[in-house]
Tab-separated table of C-alpha atoms and ligand atoms in Angstrom:
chain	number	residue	atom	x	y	z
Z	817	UNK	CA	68.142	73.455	26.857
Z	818	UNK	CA	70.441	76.079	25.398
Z	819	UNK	CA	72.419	78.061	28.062
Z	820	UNK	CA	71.414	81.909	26.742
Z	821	UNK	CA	74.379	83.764	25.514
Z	822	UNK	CA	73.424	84.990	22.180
Z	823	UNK	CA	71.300	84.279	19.669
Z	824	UNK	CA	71.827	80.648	18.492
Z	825	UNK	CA	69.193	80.481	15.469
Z	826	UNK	CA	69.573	81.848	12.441
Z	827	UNK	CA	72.702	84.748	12.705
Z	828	UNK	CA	75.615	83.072	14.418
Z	829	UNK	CA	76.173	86.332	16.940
Z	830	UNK	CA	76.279	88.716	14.262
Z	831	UNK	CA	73.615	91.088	15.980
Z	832	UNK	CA	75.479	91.187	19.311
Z	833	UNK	CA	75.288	90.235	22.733
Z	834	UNK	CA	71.602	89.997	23.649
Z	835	UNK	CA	70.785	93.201	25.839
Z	836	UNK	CA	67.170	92.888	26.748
Z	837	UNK	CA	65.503	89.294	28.116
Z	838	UNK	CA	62.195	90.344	26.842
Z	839	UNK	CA	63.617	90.531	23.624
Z	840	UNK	CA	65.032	86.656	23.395
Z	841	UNK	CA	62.474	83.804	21.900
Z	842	UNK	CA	62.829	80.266	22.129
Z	843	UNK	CA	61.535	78.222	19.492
Z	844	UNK	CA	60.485	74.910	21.083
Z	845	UNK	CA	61.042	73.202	18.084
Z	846	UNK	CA	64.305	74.215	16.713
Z	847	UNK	CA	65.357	73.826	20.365
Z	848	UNK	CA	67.286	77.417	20.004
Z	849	UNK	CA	67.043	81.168	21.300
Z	850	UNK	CA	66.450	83.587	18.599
Z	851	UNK	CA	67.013	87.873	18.747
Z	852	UNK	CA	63.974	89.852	17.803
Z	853	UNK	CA	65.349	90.069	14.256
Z	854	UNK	CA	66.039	86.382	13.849
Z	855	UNK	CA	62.344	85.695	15.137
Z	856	UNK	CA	60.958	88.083	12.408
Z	857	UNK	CA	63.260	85.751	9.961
Z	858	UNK	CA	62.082	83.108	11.436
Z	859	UNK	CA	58.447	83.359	10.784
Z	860	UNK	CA	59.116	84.404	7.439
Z	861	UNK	CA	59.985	80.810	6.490
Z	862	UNK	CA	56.851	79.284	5.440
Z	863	UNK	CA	58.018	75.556	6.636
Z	864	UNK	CA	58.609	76.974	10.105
Z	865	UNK	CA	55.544	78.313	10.569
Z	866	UNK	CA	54.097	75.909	12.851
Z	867	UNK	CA	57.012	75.941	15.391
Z	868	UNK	CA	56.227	77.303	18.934
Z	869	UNK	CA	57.796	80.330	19.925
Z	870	UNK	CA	57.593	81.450	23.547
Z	871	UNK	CA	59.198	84.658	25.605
Z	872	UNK	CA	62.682	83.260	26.633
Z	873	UNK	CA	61.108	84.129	29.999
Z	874	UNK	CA	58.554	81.581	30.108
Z	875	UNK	CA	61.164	78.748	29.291
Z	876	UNK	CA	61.416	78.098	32.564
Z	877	UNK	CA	57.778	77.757	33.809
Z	878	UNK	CA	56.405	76.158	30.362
Z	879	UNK	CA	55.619	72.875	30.778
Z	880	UNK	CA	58.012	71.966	28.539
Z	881	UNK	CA	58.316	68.151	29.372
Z	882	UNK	CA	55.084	67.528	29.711
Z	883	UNK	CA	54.506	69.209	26.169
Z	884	UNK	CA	57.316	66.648	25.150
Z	885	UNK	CA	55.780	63.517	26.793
Z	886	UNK	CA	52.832	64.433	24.756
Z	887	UNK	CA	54.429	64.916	21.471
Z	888	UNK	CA	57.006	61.884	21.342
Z	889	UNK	CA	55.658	58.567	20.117
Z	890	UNK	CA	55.737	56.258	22.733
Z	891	UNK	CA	56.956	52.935	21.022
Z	892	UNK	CA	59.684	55.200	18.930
Z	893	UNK	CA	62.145	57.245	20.977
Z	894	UNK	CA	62.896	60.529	19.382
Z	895	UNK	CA	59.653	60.392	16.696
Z	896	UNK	CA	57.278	62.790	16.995
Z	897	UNK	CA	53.370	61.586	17.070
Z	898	UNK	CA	51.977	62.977	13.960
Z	899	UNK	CA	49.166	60.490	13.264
Z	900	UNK	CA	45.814	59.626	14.690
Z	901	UNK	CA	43.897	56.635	14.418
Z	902	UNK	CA	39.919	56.817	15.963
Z	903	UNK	CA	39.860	52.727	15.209
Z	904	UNK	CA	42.629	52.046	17.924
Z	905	UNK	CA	42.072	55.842	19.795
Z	906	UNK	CA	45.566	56.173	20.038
Z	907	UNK	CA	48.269	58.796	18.390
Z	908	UNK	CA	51.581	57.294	17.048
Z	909	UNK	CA	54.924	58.096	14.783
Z	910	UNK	CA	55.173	57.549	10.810
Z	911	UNK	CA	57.036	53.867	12.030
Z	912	UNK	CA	54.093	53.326	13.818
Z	913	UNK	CA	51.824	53.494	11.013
Z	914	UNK	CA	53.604	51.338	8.632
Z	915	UNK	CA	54.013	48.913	10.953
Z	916	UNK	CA	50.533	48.768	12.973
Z	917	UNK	CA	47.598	51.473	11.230
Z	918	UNK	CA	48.394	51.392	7.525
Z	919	UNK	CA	44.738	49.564	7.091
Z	920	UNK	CA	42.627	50.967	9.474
Z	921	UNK	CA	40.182	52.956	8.222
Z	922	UNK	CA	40.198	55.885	10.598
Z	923	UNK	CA	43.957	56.217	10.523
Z	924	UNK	CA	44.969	60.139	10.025
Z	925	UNK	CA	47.821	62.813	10.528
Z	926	UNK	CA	47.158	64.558	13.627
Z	927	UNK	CA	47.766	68.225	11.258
Z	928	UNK	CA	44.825	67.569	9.621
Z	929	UNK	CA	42.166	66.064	12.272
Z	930	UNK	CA	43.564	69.051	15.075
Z	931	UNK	CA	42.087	71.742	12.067
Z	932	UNK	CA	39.004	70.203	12.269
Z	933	UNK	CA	38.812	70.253	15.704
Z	934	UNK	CA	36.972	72.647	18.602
Z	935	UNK	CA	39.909	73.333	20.001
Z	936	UNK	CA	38.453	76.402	22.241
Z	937	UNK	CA	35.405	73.777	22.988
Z	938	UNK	CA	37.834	71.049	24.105
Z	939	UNK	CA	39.955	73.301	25.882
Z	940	UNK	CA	37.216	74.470	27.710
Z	941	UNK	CA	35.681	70.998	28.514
Z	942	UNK	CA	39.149	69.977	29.688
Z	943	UNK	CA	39.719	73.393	31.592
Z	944	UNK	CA	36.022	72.474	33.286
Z	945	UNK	CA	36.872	69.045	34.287
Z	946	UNK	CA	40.575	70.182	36.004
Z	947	UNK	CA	37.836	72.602	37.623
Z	948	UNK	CA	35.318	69.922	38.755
Z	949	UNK	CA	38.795	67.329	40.089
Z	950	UNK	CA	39.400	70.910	42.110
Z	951	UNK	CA	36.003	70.885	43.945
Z	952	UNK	CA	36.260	67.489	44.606
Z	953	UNK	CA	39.342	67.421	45.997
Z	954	UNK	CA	38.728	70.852	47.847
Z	955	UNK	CA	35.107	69.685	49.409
Z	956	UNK	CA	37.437	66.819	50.703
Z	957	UNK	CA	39.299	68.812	52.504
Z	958	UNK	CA	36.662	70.649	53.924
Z	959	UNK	CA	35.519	67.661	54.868
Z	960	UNK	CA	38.560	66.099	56.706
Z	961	UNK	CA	39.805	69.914	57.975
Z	962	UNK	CA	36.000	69.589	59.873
Z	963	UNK	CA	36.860	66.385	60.878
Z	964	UNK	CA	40.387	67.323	62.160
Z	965	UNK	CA	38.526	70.083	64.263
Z	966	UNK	CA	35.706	68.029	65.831
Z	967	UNK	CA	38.609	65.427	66.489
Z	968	UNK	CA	40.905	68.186	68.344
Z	969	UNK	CA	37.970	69.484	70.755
Z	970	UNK	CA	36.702	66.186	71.381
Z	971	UNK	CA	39.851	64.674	72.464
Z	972	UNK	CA	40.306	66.813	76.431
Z	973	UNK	CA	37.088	65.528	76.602
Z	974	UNK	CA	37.834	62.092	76.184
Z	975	UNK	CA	40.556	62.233	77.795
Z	976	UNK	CA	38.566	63.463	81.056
Z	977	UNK	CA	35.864	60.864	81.323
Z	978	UNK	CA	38.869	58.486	81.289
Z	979	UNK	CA	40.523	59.799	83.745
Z	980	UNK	CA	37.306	60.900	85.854
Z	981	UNK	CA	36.671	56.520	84.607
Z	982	UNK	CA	39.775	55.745	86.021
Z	983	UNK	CA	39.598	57.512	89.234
Z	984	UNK	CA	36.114	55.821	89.814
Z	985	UNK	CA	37.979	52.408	89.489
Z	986	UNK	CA	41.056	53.144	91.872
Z	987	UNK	CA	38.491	54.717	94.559
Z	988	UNK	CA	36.065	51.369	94.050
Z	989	UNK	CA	39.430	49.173	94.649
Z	990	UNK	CA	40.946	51.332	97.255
Z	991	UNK	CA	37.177	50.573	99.202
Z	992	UNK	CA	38.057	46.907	98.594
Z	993	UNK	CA	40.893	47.204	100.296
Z	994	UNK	CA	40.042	49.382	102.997
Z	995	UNK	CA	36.975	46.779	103.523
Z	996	UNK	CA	39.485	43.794	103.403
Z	997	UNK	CA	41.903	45.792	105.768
Z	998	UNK	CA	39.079	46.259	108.372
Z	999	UNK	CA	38.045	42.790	108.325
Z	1000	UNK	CA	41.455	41.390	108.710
Z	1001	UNK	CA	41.932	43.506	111.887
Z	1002	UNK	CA	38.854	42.677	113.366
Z	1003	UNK	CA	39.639	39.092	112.986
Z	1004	UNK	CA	43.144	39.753	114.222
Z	1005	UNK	CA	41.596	41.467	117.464
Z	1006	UNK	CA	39.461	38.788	117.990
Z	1007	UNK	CA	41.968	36.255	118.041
Z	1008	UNK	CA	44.359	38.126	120.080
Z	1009	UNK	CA	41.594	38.758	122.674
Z	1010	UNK	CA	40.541	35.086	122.832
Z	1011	UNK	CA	44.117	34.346	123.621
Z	1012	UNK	CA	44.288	36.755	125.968
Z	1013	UNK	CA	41.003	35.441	127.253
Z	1014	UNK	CA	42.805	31.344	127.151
Z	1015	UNK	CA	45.301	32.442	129.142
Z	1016	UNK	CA	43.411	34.427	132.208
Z	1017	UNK	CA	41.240	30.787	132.194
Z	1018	UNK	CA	44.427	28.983	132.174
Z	1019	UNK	CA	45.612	30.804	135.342
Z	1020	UNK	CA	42.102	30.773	136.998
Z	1021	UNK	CA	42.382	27.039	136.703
Z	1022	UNK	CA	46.073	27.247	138.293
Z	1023	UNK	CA	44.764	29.507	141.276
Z	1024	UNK	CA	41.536	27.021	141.871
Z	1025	UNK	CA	44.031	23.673	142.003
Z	1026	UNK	CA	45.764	25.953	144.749
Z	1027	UNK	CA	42.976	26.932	146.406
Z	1028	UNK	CA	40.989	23.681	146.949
Z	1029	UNK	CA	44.599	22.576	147.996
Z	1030	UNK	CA	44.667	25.197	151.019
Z	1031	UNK	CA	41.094	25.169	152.155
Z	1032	UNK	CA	41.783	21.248	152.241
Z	1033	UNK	CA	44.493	21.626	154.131
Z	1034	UNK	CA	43.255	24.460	156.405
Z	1035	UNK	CA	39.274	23.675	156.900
Z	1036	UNK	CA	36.955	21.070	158.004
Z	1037	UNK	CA	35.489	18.473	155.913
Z	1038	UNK	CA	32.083	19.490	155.375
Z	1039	UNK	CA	33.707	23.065	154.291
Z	1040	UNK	CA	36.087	21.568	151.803
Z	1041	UNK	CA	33.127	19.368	150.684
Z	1042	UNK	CA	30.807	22.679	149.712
Z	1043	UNK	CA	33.939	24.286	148.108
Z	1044	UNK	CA	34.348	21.242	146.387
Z	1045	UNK	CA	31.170	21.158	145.264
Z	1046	UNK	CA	31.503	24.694	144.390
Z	1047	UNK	CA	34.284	24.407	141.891
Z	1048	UNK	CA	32.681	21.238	140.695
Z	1049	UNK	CA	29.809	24.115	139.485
Z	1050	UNK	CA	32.337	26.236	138.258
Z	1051	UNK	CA	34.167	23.118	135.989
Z	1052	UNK	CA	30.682	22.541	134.488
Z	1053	UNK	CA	30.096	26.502	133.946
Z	1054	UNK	CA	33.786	26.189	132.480
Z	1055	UNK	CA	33.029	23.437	130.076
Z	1056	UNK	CA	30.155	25.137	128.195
Z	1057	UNK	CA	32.117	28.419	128.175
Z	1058	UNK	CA	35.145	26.672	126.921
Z	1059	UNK	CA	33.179	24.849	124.001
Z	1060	UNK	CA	32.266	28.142	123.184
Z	1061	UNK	CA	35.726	29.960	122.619
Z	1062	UNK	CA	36.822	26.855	120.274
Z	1063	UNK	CA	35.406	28.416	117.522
Z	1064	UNK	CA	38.051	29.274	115.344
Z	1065	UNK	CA	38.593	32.293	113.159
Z	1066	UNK	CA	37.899	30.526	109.856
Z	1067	UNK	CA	40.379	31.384	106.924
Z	1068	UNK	CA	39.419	29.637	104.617
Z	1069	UNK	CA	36.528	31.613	104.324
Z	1070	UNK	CA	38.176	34.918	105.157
Z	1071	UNK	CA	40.150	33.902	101.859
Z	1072	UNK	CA	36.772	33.042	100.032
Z	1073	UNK	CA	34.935	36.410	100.892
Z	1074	UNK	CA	38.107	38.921	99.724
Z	1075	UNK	CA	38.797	36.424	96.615
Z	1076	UNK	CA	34.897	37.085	96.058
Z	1077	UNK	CA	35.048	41.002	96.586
Z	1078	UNK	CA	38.145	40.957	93.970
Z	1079	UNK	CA	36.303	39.124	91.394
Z	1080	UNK	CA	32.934	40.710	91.637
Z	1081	UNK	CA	34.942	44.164	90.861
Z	1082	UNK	CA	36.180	42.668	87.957
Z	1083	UNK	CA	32.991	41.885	86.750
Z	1084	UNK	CA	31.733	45.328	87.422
Z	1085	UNK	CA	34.467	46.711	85.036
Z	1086	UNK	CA	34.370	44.116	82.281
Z	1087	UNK	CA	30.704	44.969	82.570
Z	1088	UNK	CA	30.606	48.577	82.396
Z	1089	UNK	CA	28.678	49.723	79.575
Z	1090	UNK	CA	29.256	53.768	78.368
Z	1091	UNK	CA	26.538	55.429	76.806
Z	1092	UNK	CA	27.638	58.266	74.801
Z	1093	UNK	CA	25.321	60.868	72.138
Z	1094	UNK	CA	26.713	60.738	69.094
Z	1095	UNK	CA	29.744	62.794	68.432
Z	1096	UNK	CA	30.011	65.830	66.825
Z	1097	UNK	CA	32.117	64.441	64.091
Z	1098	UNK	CA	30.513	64.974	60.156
Z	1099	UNK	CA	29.703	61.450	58.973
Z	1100	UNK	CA	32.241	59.730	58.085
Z	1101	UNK	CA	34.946	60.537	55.415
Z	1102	UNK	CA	35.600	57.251	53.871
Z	1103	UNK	CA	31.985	57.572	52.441
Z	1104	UNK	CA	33.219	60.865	50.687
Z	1105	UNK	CA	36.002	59.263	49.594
Z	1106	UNK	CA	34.340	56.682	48.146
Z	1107	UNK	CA	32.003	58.642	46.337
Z	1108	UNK	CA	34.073	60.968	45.452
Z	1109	UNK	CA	36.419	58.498	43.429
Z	1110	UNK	CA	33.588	56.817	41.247
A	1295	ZN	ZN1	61.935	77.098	14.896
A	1296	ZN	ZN1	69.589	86.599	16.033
A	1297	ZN	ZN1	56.171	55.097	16.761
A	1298	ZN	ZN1	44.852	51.829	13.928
């Protein structure tokens, strides 16, 4: 684009350095800046007519590519669409037209079939559909700003239940093991106290070998014979008592019955089933999507 200094179009600087912006033109197609006076000259030539002037203002903010995209053939760099052809529905250069759209039958310059045209009815149609992409797009993000919202107050309560979930869990295995714990030291008692329990027999069995020793020794026969027959008594008293405290604390099955409390936990979690009401979330947004694209 032409860096503004002076007027580049018609008088080679002989008006002057330019002293008021809203005074400069650019014509879009002679690609120069023009002073008020060379834009009066400029519209005086009848071949010119149809060139584009704008405020040199607006050169900036003009779509000015986009204008250029639109005009320049596409197969031709640097030719300027100036034909239409309704058989193919596509615009093209003068090259194009020899070459490709000499014999169709709906082949014609674009100068012509744009008079003919609605252009404030097309304009207007296009100008409604940019409108109707706008609502779309807007009602989408509506849609997903709602979403966004539910999603941000339903998350602390998410996160609570599983927390409030998890904290259920920990107390339910912390019971386990508390259970466990208190089993473990019973059994543990019990064992120590049947030892205990061994060895007061043991030395009851010590003092009685002494005993029938010195009443032996010390008394007649027929009262060694009823002491005799009195520990005799006692040995039979001793033997049932004894069967009794063989039973052994049985770990195998201690094992069995905490392995069994682990794995019936388990199952309680893998089981757990949450029922939860419907969210407050809009249905999804996919869907809109979706529709929203056809
Ligand atoms: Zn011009
Ligand atoms: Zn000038
Ligand atoms: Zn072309
Ligand atoms: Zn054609």
């Amino acid at each position: 684009m032409a860096f503004l200094k002076s007027c580049s179009c018609f008088c080679t600087n002989s008006h002057g350095d330019i002293d008021s912006s809203n005074k400069v033109y650019f014509c879009l197609d002679c690609d120069s800046t023009m002073c008020n006076s060379c834009k009066t000259a400029h519209e005086r030539i009848a071949t010119l007519t149809t060139h584009s002037l704008i405020n040199y203002e607006e050169m900036n903010s003009f779509p000015t590519t986009l204008l250029m995209q639109a005009i320049e053939c596409h197969q031709h760099h640097g030719e300027n669409r100036e034909f239409y052809c309704s058989d193919h529905c596509i615009s093209f250069c003068f090259t194009c037209f020899l070459q490709d759209h000499r014999k169709c039958e709906h082949s014609e310059r674009i100068d012509k079939i744009a008079n003919d045209l609605n252009t404030s009815v097309r304009l207007e149609e296009i100008i409604n559909r940019i409108e109707k992409q706008q609502i779309t797009l807007k009602t989408m993000h509506d849609h997903k700003h709602s979403n966004l919202q539910a999603l941000k107050e339903e998350r602390p309560k998410l996160e609570e239940e599983m927390s409030a979930f998890i904290e259920k869990i920990s107390s339910h295995v912390l019971s386990v093991i508390d259970e466990t714990g208190k089993l473990l030291n019973t059994e543990i008692n019990a064992l120590e106290e049947d030892m205990q329990d061994i060895e007061r027999n043991i030395e009851n069995l010590e003092r009685q070998k002494k005993d029938i020793n010195k009443v032996s020794t010390a008394c007649s026969y027929s009262k060694t014979f009823l002491f005799l027959r009195e520990t005799e008594n006692m040995l039979s008293q001793n033997e049932e008592k004894f069967n009794n405290m063989k039973s052994d604390c049985n770990l195998v099955k201690l094992i069995v019955y905490v392995s069994d409390n682990m794995e019936t936990l388990l199952k309680k979690i893998t089981n757990v089933t949450i029922n939860r009401t419907p969210m407050n979330i809009p249905s999804s947004s996919n869907a809109m999507i979706q529709s929203a694209a056809k």
